Amino acid sequence: MENKNIQVKQPKYQKIAADIASKIVEKKYLVGEKIYARSSLASQYGVSSETARRAIAVLQDLEIVEATKGSGVMIKSYEKAAQFVHQFLEVQSIYQVQLEMLESIKRQREELNVLQETTERLVNRTERFKSVNPFVPFQVEILENSPYISQSIGTINFWQNTMATIVGIRRGDELLLSPGPYATFQQHDIIYFIGNDECLERVQKFLYPN
């Protein structure tokens, strides 16, 4: 599933409510003081009167302010304003983590695309040039009927039995170059190896003796 257009946002009215609560915490607004009517609040923050109404409703529900029709908004509780600001900042930090995760997924997707293109070029060169260039690798897939699944290259004496040198193993989206004798074979691995014209047949017979 593609998530290219996912955006994490908080409602404007919630941000306005948090801003007013922050001013209470900073004691720019004092308990008992009357502040803006909804229309003044809408004008100050450049939002609709409905958005301003929602912001005040949030603060009223949390008993941070008391709104009286026609006489504006009165500051009611410093402690509850502080609690709301703390919770709001926690939510903001969670949103930030979500944004960072989405950005990380995007970067990983781009890196996997590059890896896929690189692997495809390697496969294409294998097919195109293996008959004329002994240093372009052959490839074979490790299937479930191979007796060497989960065994290491060194343990099964791969080179001694096939005269082929393994130069890479592709496992899913990872490409391990020059794997060495301790690397193991897993089902669906793609093994890249070099050798003379007969080594492809020897490798296939060795990996699938039955």
Tab-separated table of N, CA, C and O in Angstrom, residues 129-196:
chain	number	residue	atom	x	y	z
A	129	PHE	N	26.462	-11.410	-20.949
A	129	PHE	CA	27.898	-11.561	-21.174
A	129	PHE	C	28.527	-12.830	-20.608
A	129	PHE	O	29.711	-13.059	-20.779
A	130	LYS	N	27.734	-13.681	-19.943
A	130	LYS	CA	28.380	-14.811	-19.277
A	130	LYS	C	29.038	-15.776	-20.273
A	130	LYS	O	29.973	-16.478	-19.926
A	131	SER	N	28.552	-15.785	-21.535
A	131	SER	CA	29.142	-16.701	-22.514
A	131	SER	C	30.498	-16.214	-23.019
A	131	SER	O	31.277	-16.991	-23.552
A	132	VAL	N	30.778	-14.912	-22.861
A	132	VAL	CA	32.041	-14.384	-23.397
A	132	VAL	C	32.981	-13.897	-22.308
A	132	VAL	O	34.161	-13.688	-22.555
A	133	ASN	N	32.494	-13.665	-21.097
A	133	ASN	CA	33.342	-13.107	-20.056
A	133	ASN	C	33.292	-13.990	-18.812
A	133	ASN	O	32.268	-14.056	-18.140
A	134	PRO	N	34.383	-14.655	-18.460
A	134	PRO	CA	34.376	-15.577	-17.322
A	134	PRO	C	34.204	-14.877	-15.977
A	134	PRO	O	33.973	-15.526	-14.969
A	135	PHE	N	34.350	-13.534	-15.939
A	135	PHE	CA	34.247	-12.820	-14.665
A	135	PHE	C	32.858	-12.212	-14.439
A	135	PHE	O	32.626	-11.538	-13.447
A	136	VAL	N	31.946	-12.426	-15.360
A	136	VAL	CA	30.554	-12.030	-15.131
A	136	VAL	C	29.831	-13.228	-14.545
A	136	VAL	O	29.894	-14.326	-15.085
A	137	PRO	N	29.144	-13.071	-13.410
A	137	PRO	CA	28.651	-14.242	-12.673
A	137	PRO	C	27.449	-14.945	-13.299
A	137	PRO	O	26.622	-14.341	-13.970
A	138	PHE	N	27.406	-16.249	-13.038
A	138	PHE	CA	26.188	-17.038	-13.251
A	138	PHE	C	25.299	-16.834	-12.016
A	138	PHE	O	25.760	-16.314	-11.001
A	139	GLN	N	24.069	-17.299	-12.104
A	139	GLN	CA	23.209	-17.222	-10.929
A	139	GLN	C	22.323	-18.462	-10.843
A	139	GLN	O	21.994	-19.075	-11.852
A	140	VAL	N	21.983	-18.820	-9.609
A	140	VAL	CA	21.083	-19.946	-9.373
A	140	VAL	C	20.307	-19.667	-8.088
A	140	VAL	O	20.837	-19.040	-7.162
A	141	GLU	N	19.052	-20.117	-8.040
A	141	GLU	CA	18.220	-19.907	-6.841
A	141	GLU	C	18.266	-21.136	-5.939
A	141	GLU	O	18.280	-22.264	-6.420
A	142	ILE	N	18.314	-20.883	-4.632
A	142	ILE	CA	18.258	-21.977	-3.658
A	142	ILE	C	16.791	-22.313	-3.416
A	142	ILE	O	16.033	-21.515	-2.864
A	143	LEU	N	16.377	-23.509	-3.836
A	143	LEU	CA	14.986	-23.940	-3.684
A	143	LEU	C	14.855	-24.884	-2.493
A	143	LEU	O	15.860	-25.376	-1.951
A	144	GLU	N	13.615	-25.162	-2.116
A	144	GLU	CA	13.369	-25.930	-0.893
A	144	GLU	C	13.896	-27.358	-0.956
A	144	GLU	O	14.116	-27.988	0.079
A	145	ASN	N	14.131	-27.888	-2.172
A	145	ASN	CA	14.592	-29.271	-2.266
A	145	ASN	C	16.111	-29.395	-2.246
A	145	ASN	O	16.658	-30.479	-2.437
A	146	SER	N	16.803	-28.283	-1.994
A	146	SER	CA	18.264	-28.388	-1.873
A	146	SER	C	18.617	-28.903	-0.475
A	146	SER	O	18.071	-28.425	0.517
A	147	PRO	N	19.539	-29.852	-0.373
A	147	PRO	CA	19.901	-30.395	0.950
A	147	PRO	C	20.806	-29.456	1.753
A	147	PRO	O	21.144	-29.760	2.887
A	148	TYR	N	21.195	-28.300	1.166
A	148	TYR	CA	22.188	-27.450	1.836
A	148	TYR	C	21.594	-26.195	2.455
A	148	TYR	O	22.327	-25.273	2.822
A	149	ILE	N	20.266	-26.125	2.588
A	149	ILE	CA	19.638	-24.968	3.223
A	149	ILE	C	20.102	-24.870	4.679
A	149	ILE	O	20.164	-25.871	5.389
A	150	SER	N	20.474	-23.647	5.082
A	150	SER	CA	20.967	-23.324	6.437
A	150	SER	C	22.385	-23.826	6.698
A	150	SER	O	22.878	-23.723	7.817
A	151	GLN	N	23.048	-24.388	5.653
A	151	GLN	CA	24.441	-24.797	5.827
A	151	GLN	C	25.371	-23.733	5.234
A	151	GLN	O	25.019	-23.032	4.295
A	152	SER	N	26.566	-23.633	5.805
A	152	SER	CA	27.488	-22.584	5.365
A	152	SER	C	28.272	-23.024	4.124
A	152	SER	O	28.430	-24.221	3.847
A	153	ILE	N	28.769	-22.028	3.399
A	153	ILE	CA	29.536	-22.278	2.176
A	153	ILE	C	30.768	-23.134	2.471
A	153	ILE	O	31.097	-24.064	1.725
A	154	GLY	N	31.425	-22.814	3.593
A	154	GLY	CA	32.639	-23.567	3.939
A	154	GLY	C	32.354	-24.995	4.353
A	154	GLY	O	33.071	-25.926	3.970
A	155	THR	N	31.281	-25.195	5.106
A	155	THR	CA	30.948	-26.529	5.616
A	155	THR	C	30.666	-27.510	4.490
A	155	THR	O	31.046	-28.691	4.565
A	156	ILE	N	30.003	-27.041	3.445
A	156	ILE	CA	29.629	-27.967	2.354
A	156	ILE	C	30.718	-28.059	1.283
A	156	ILE	O	30.539	-28.721	0.266
A	157	ASN	N	31.861	-27.380	1.518
A	157	ASN	CA	32.985	-27.402	0.556
A	157	ASN	C	32.511	-27.025	-0.859
A	157	ASN	O	32.741	-27.752	-1.830
A	158	PHE	N	31.821	-25.885	-0.930
A	158	PHE	CA	31.207	-25.484	-2.196
A	158	PHE	C	32.230	-25.400	-3.320
A	158	PHE	O	32.036	-25.953	-4.410
A	159	TRP	N	33.329	-24.690	-3.060
A	159	TRP	CA	34.325	-24.496	-4.132
A	159	TRP	C	34.955	-25.838	-4.540
A	159	TRP	O	35.108	-26.120	-5.732
A	160	GLN	N	35.307	-26.661	-3.547
A	160	GLN	CA	35.952	-27.938	-3.849
A	160	GLN	C	35.038	-28.843	-4.679
A	160	GLN	O	35.513	-29.609	-5.518
A	161	ASN	N	33.738	-28.757	-4.444
A	161	ASN	CA	32.798	-29.628	-5.153
A	161	ASN	C	32.353	-29.094	-6.509
A	161	ASN	O	31.865	-29.862	-7.339
A	162	THR	N	32.496	-27.789	-6.723
A	162	THR	CA	31.957	-27.208	-7.962
A	162	THR	C	32.995	-26.453	-8.792
A	162	THR	O	32.764	-26.175	-9.969
A	163	MET	N	34.133	-26.087	-8.157
A	163	MET	CA	35.147	-25.222	-8.789
A	163	MET	C	34.555	-23.856	-9.151
A	163	MET	O	35.059	-23.162	-10.043
A	164	ALA	N	33.488	-23.462	-8.477
A	164	ALA	CA	32.861	-22.158	-8.707
A	164	ALA	C	33.089	-21.270	-7.478
A	164	ALA	O	33.058	-21.749	-6.345
A	165	THR	N	33.303	-19.975	-7.720
A	165	THR	CA	33.535	-19.020	-6.633
A	165	THR	C	32.311	-18.126	-6.461
A	165	THR	O	31.905	-17.438	-7.399
A	166	ILE	N	31.733	-18.161	-5.268
A	166	ILE	CA	30.556	-17.335	-4.995
A	166	ILE	C	30.993	-15.885	-4.786
A	166	ILE	O	31.862	-15.596	-3.956
A	167	VAL	N	30.382	-14.966	-5.552
A	167	VAL	CA	30.739	-13.541	-5.439
A	167	VAL	C	29.623	-12.725	-4.782
A	167	VAL	O	29.832	-11.571	-4.403
A	168	GLY	N	28.432	-13.295	-4.659
A	168	GLY	CA	27.350	-12.542	-4.031
A	168	GLY	C	26.154	-13.427	-3.734
A	168	GLY	O	25.955	-14.465	-4.367
A	169	ILE	N	25.384	-13.014	-2.727
A	169	ILE	CA	24.124	-13.694	-2.388
A	169	ILE	C	23.061	-12.614	-2.237
A	169	ILE	O	23.232	-11.671	-1.462
A	170	ARG	N	21.973	-12.761	-2.991
A	170	ARG	CA	20.847	-11.820	-2.824
A	170	ARG	C	19.766	-12.505	-2.014
A	170	ARG	O	19.303	-13.582	-2.362
A	171	ARG	N	19.389	-11.880	-0.918
A	171	ARG	CA	18.352	-12.418	-0.029
A	171	ARG	C	17.280	-11.350	0.123
A	171	ARG	O	17.475	-10.360	0.809
A	172	GLY	N	16.166	-11.552	-0.552
A	172	GLY	CA	15.109	-10.535	-0.509
A	172	GLY	C	15.594	-9.251	-1.150
A	172	GLY	O	16.000	-9.227	-2.311
A	173	ASP	N	15.629	-8.193	-0.379
A	173	ASP	CA	16.064	-6.896	-0.886
A	173	ASP	C	17.510	-6.578	-0.532
A	173	ASP	O	17.966	-5.458	-0.728
A	174	GLU	N	18.243	-7.568	0.007
A	174	GLU	CA	19.633	-7.331	0.388
A	174	GLU	C	20.569	-8.089	-0.544
A	174	GLU	O	20.291	-9.212	-0.951
A	175	LEU	N	21.684	-7.454	-0.876
A	175	LEU	CA	22.694	-8.081	-1.717
A	175	LEU	C	23.992	-8.137	-0.932
A	175	LEU	O	24.564	-7.099	-0.585
A	176	LEU	N	24.452	-9.347	-0.596
A	176	LEU	CA	25.684	-9.534	0.157
A	176	LEU	C	26.795	-9.892	-0.821
A	176	LEU	O	26.754	-10.937	-1.467
A	177	LEU	N	27.785	-9.014	-0.936
A	177	LEU	CA	28.906	-9.256	-1.846
A	177	LEU	C	30.031	-9.965	-1.099
A	177	LEU	O	30.246	-9.732	0.091
A	178	SER	N	30.790	-10.813	-1.823
A	178	SER	CA	31.923	-11.570	-1.250
A	178	SER	C	31.535	-12.181	0.102
A	178	SER	O	32.095	-11.829	1.138
A	179	PRO	N	30.575	-13.105	0.119
A	179	PRO	CA	30.010	-13.571	1.387
A	179	PRO	C	30.965	-14.350	2.289
A	179	PRO	O	30.779	-14.372	3.493
A	180	GLY	N	31.990	-15.011	1.722
A	180	GLY	CA	32.927	-15.747	2.569
A	180	GLY	C	32.399	-17.098	3.005
A	180	GLY	O	31.233	-17.428	2.792
A	181	PRO	N	33.233	-17.906	3.664
A	181	PRO	CA	32.887	-19.308	3.957
A	181	PRO	C	31.826	-19.491	5.033
A	181	PRO	O	31.242	-20.556	5.146
A	182	TYR	N	31.560	-18.451	5.852
A	182	TYR	CA	30.626	-18.633	6.964
A	182	TYR	C	29.189	-18.268	6.589
A	182	TYR	O	28.269	-18.490	7.378
A	183	ALA	N	28.988	-17.694	5.419
A	183	ALA	CA	27.630	-17.363	4.981
A	183	ALA	C	26.840	-18.646	4.731
A	183	ALA	O	27.381	-19.636	4.243
A	184	THR	N	25.552	-18.611	5.076
A	184	THR	CA	24.711	-19.801	4.891
A	184	THR	C	23.745	-19.603	3.735
A	184	THR	O	23.435	-18.481	3.347
A	185	PHE	N	23.284	-20.731	3.188
A	185	PHE	CA	22.256	-20.684	2.144
A	185	PHE	C	20.879	-20.734	2.797
A	185	PHE	O	20.638	-21.548	3.685
A	186	GLN	N	19.975	-19.884	2.335
A	186	GLN	CA	18.588	-19.905	2.788
A	186	GLN	C	17.670	-20.061	1.574
A	186	GLN	O	18.037	-19.690	0.462
A	187	GLN	N	16.496	-20.632	1.819
A	187	GLN	CA	15.542	-20.828	0.722
A	187	GLN	C	15.250	-19.495	0.026
A	187	GLN	O	15.073	-18.479	0.678
A	188	HIS	N	15.226	-19.520	-1.297
A	188	HIS	CA	14.955	-18.378	-2.170
A	188	HIS	C	16.145	-17.424	-2.322
A	188	HIS	O	16.015	-16.395	-2.976
A	189	ASP	N	17.295	-17.736	-1.699
A	189	ASP	CA	18.510	-16.956	-1.987
A	189	ASP	C	18.851	-17.073	-3.471
A	189	ASP	O	18.654	-18.133	-4.083
A	190	ILE	N	19.369	-15.998	-4.041
A	190	ILE	CA	19.944	-16.050	-5.394
A	190	ILE	C	21.467	-16.027	-5.225
A	190	ILE	O	22.007	-15.093	-4.641
A	191	ILE	N	22.128	-17.060	-5.711
A	191	ILE	CA	23.582	-17.186	-5.576
A	191	ILE	C	24.243	-16.739	-6.884
A	191	ILE	O	23.908	-17.243	-7.957
A	192	TYR	N	25.169	-15.792	-6.799
A	192	TYR	CA	25.946	-15.355	-7.961
A	192	TYR	C	27.349	-15.943	-7.828
A	192	TYR	O	27.985	-15.824	-6.782
A	193	PHE	N	27.825	-16.589	-8.908
A	193	PHE	CA	29.143	-17.223	-8.834
A	193	PHE	C	29.828	-17.135	-10.193
A	193	PHE	O	29.198	-16.936	-11.229
A	194	ILE	N	31.145	-17.262	-10.173
A	194	ILE	CA	31.923	-17.233	-11.410
A	194	ILE	C	32.701	-18.541	-11.538
A	194	ILE	O	32.967	-19.230	-10.555
A	195	GLY	N	33.037	-18.856	-12.775
A	195	GLY	CA	33.787	-20.079	-13.065
A	195	GLY	C	33.813	-20.322	-14.565
A	195	GLY	O	33.413	-19.453	-15.347
A	196	ASN	N	34.275	-21.494	-14.965
A	196	ASN	CA	34.352	-21.787	-16.406
A	196	ASN	C	32.978	-22.200	-16.946
A	196	ASN	O	31.990	-22.212	-16.227
